[in-house]
Tab-separated table of C-alpha atoms in Angstrom:
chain	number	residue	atom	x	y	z
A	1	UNK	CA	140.315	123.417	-9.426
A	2	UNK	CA	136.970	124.840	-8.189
A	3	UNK	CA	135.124	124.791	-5.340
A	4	UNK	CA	137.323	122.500	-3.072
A	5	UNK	CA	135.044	121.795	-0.075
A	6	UNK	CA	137.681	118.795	1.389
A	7	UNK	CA	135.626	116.119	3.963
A	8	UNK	CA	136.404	116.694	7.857
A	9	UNK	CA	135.888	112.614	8.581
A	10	UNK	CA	138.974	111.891	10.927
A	11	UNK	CA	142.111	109.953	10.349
A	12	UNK	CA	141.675	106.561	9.175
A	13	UNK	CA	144.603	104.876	10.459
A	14	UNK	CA	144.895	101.010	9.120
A	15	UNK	CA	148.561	100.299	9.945
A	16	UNK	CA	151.360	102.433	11.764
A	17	UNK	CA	154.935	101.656	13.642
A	18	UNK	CA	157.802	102.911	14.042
A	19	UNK	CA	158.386	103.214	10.056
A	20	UNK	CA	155.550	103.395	8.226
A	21	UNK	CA	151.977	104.470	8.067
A	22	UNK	CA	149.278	103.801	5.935
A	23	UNK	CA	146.046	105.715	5.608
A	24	UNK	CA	142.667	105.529	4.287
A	25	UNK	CA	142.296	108.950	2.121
A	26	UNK	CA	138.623	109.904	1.899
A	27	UNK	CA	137.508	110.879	-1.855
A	28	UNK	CA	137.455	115.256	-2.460
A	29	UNK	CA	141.064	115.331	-0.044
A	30	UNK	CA	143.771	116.219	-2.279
A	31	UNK	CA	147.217	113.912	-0.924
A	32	UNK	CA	149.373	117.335	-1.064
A	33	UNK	CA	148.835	121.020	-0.984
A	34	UNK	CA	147.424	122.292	-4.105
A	35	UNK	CA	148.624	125.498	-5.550
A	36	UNK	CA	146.995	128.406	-5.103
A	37	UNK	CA	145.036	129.683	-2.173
A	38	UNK	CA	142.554	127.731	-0.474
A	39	UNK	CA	144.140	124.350	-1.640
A	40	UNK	CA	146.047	123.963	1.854
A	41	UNK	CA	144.222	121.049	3.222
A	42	UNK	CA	145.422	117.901	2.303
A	43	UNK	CA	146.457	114.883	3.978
A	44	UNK	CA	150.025	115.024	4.198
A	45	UNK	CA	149.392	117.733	6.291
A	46	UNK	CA	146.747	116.088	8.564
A	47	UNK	CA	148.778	113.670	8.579
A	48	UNK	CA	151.770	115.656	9.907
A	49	UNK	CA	149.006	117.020	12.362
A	50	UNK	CA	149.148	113.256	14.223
A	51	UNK	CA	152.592	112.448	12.794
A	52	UNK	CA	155.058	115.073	12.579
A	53	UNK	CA	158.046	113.070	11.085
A	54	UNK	CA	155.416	111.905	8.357
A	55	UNK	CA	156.794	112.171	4.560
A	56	UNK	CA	155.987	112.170	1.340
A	57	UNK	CA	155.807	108.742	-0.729
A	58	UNK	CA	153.236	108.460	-3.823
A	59	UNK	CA	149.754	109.993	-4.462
A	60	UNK	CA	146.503	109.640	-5.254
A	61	UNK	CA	144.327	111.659	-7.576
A	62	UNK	CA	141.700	113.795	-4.817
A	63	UNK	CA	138.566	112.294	-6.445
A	64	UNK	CA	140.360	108.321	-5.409
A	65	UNK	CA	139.988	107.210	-2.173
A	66	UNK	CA	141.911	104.693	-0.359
A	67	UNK	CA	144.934	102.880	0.820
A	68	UNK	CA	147.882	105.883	1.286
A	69	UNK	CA	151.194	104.928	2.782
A	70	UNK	CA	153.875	107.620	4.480
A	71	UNK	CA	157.144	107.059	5.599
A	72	UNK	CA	158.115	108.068	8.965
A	73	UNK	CA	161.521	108.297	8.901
A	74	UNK	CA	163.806	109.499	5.793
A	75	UNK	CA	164.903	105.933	5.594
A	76	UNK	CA	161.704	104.272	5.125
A	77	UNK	CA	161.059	107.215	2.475
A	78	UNK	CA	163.772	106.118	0.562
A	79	UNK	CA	163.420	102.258	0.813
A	80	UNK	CA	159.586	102.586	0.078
A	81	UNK	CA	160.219	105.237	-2.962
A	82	UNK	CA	162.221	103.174	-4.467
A	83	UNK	CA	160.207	99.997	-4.316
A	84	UNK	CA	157.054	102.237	-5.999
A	85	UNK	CA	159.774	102.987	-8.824
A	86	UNK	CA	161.176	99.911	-9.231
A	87	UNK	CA	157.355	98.432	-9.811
A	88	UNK	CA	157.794	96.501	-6.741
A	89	UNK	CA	154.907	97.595	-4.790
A	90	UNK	CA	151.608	96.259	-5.958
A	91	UNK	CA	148.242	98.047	-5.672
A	92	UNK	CA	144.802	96.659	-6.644
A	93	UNK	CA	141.941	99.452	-7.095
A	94	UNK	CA	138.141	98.367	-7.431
A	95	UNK	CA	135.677	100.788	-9.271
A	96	UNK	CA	132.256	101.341	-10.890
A	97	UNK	CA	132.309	101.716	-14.491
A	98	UNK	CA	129.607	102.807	-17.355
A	99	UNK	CA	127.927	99.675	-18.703
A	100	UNK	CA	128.128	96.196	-18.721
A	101	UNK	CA	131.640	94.731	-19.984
A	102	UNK	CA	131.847	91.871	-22.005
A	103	UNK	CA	134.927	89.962	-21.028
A	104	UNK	CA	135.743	88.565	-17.583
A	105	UNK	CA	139.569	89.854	-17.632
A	106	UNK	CA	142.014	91.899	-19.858
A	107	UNK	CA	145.016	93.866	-20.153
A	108	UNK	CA	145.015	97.797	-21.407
A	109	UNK	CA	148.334	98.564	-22.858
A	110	UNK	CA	148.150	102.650	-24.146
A	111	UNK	CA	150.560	105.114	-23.641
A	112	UNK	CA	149.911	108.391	-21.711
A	113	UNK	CA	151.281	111.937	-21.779
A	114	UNK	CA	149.804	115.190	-20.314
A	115	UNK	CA	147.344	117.225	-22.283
A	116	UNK	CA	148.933	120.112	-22.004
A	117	UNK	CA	146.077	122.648	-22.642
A	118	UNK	CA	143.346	120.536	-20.740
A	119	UNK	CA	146.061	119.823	-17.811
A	120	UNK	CA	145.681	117.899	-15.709
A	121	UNK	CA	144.035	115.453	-18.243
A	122	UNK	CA	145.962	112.846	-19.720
A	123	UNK	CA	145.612	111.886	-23.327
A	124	UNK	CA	146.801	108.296	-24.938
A	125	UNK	CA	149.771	109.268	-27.439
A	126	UNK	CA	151.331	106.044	-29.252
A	127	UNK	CA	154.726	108.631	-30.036
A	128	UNK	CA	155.218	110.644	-27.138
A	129	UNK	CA	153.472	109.350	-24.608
A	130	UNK	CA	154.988	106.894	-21.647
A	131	UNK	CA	154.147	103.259	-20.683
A	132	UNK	CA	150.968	102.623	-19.144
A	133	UNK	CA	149.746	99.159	-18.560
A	134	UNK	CA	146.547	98.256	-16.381
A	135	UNK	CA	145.071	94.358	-16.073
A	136	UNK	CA	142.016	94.428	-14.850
A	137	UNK	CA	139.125	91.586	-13.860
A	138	UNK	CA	135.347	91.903	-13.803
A	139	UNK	CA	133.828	91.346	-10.208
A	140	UNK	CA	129.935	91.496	-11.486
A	141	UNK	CA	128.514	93.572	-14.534
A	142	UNK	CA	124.267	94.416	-13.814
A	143	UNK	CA	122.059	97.150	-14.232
A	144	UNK	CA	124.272	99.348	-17.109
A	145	UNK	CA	127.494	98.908	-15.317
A	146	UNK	CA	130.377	96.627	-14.210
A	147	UNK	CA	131.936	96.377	-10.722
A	148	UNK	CA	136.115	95.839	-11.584
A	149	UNK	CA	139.139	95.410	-9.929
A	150	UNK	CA	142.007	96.814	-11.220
A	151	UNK	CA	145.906	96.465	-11.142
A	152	UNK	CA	148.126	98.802	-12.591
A	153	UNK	CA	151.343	97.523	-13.753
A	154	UNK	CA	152.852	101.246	-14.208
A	155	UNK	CA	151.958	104.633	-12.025
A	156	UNK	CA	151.223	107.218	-14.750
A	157	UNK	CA	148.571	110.347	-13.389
A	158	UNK	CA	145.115	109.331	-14.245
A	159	UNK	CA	145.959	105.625	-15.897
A	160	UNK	CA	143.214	104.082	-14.654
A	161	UNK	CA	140.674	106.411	-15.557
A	162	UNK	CA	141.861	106.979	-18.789
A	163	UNK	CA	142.651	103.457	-19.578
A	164	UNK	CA	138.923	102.718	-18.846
A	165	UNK	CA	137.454	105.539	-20.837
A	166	UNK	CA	139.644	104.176	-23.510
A	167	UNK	CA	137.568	100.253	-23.219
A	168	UNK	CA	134.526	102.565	-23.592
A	169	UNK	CA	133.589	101.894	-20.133
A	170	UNK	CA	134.556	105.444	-17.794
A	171	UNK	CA	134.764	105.191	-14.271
A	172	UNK	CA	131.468	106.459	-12.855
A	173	UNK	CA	131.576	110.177	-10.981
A	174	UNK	CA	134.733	110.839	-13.248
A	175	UNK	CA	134.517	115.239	-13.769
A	176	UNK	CA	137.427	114.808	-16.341
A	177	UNK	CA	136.409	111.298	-18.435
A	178	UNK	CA	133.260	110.398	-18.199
A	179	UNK	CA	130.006	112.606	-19.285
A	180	UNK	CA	126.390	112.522	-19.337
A	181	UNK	CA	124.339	110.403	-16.896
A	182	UNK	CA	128.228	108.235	-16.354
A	183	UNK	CA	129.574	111.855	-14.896
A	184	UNK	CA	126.491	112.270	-12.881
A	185	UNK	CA	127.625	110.151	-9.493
A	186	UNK	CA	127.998	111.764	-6.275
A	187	UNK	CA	132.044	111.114	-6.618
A	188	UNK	CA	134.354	108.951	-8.552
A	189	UNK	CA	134.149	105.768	-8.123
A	190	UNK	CA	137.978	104.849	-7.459
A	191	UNK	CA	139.310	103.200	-4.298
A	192	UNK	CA	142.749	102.061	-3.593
A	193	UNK	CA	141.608	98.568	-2.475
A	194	UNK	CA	145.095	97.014	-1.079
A	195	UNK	CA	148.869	98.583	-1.294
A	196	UNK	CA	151.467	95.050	-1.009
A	197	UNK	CA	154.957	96.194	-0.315
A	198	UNK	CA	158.246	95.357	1.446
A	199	UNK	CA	158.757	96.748	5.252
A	200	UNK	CA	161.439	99.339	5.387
A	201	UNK	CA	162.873	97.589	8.422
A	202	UNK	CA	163.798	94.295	7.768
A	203	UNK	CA	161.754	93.299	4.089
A	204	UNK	CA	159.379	91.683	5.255
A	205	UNK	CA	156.253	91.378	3.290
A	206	UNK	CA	153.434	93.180	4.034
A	207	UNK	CA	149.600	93.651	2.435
A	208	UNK	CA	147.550	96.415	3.484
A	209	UNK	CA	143.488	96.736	2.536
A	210	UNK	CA	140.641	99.279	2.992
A	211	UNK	CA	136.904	98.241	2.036
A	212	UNK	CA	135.799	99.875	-0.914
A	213	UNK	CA	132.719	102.738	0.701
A	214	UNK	CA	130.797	101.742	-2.038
């Protein structure tokens, strides 16, 4: 990772209390350190900044922006992280992708493992690879590209962009998957639209959104 210039915009805090707290995470801000020097910004650790008892539950890619939820207490930690892998949480994403798709609605169902020499790209491998299943649903398709929603059934690193480049239709801005005049977008267009999950205290149902920025 190369020239990591993180954005200073502060906090975006849509929900907190006295269990949880959920986030808006600007694109370019990795979730957790990165290794090596120069990778120590991230937003755990602004985060921690504001809420020192923050920790740890799920990530998202730094090019994805979007709805991010912490625990603040080790309880909540554990309720929420086993909800996310249970599949009991659901999260809808909206992006921009390369051209205009043809069908309203569909269902992507391709395996993913690492690609080991190109890490931290993920490759679709029917043998090895692990179950990765996205619906998604066309908002509008205009002008060479299509404005979806997506909802990932499964959590694998990179599904969602890799599911798309696999329809033929990469999510604009995307350095690893998309190339040519789809790669050339002032950032990916990936946002974390709305995070549903059960409160820590008590189970109570509870759906959290952030606009898409673009």
């Amino acid at each position: 990772m190369t020239d990591y210039d993180p954005p200073t915009d502060p906090l975006t805090i849509l929900h907190d209390d006295h269990e949880v707290l959920l986030v808006d995470k600007p694109s370019g801000l990795l979730s957790v350190p990165g290794k090596g020097p120069g990778l120590a910004d991230c937003l755990l650790t602004r985060v921690q900044a504001s809420f020192p008892t923050a920790l740890l539950v799920h990530r998202l890619d730094r090019d994805t922006s979007g709805v991010m939820i912490f625990a603040l207490t080790p309880h909540a930690q554990r309720h929420l992280g086993l909800q996310f892998e249970k599949r009991q949480t659901k999260k809808t994403y909206v992006a921009r992708v390369w051209g205009e798709m043809a069908e309203k609605t569909g269902t992507v169902d391709l395996p993913l493992i690492v690609d080991w020499p190109n890490r931290p790209t993920q490759m679709i491998d029917h043998q090895n690879g692990k179950q990765a299943i996205t619906d998604w649903r066309v908002v509008r398709a205009r002008d060479g590209e299509t404005r979806v929603r997506l909802m990932p059934r499964t959590g694998r690193s990179h599904q969602l962009r890799v599911h798309m480049q696999a329809l033929g239709h990469p999510i604009l801005g995307d350095p690893f998957y998309a190339d040519g005049p789809a790669r050339d977008h002032p950032r990916l267009m990936l946002h974390s639209e709305t995070l549903q999950f059960r409160h820590p205290d008590g189970g109570k149902g509870m759906r959290i959104t952030a606009k898409a920025p673009f």
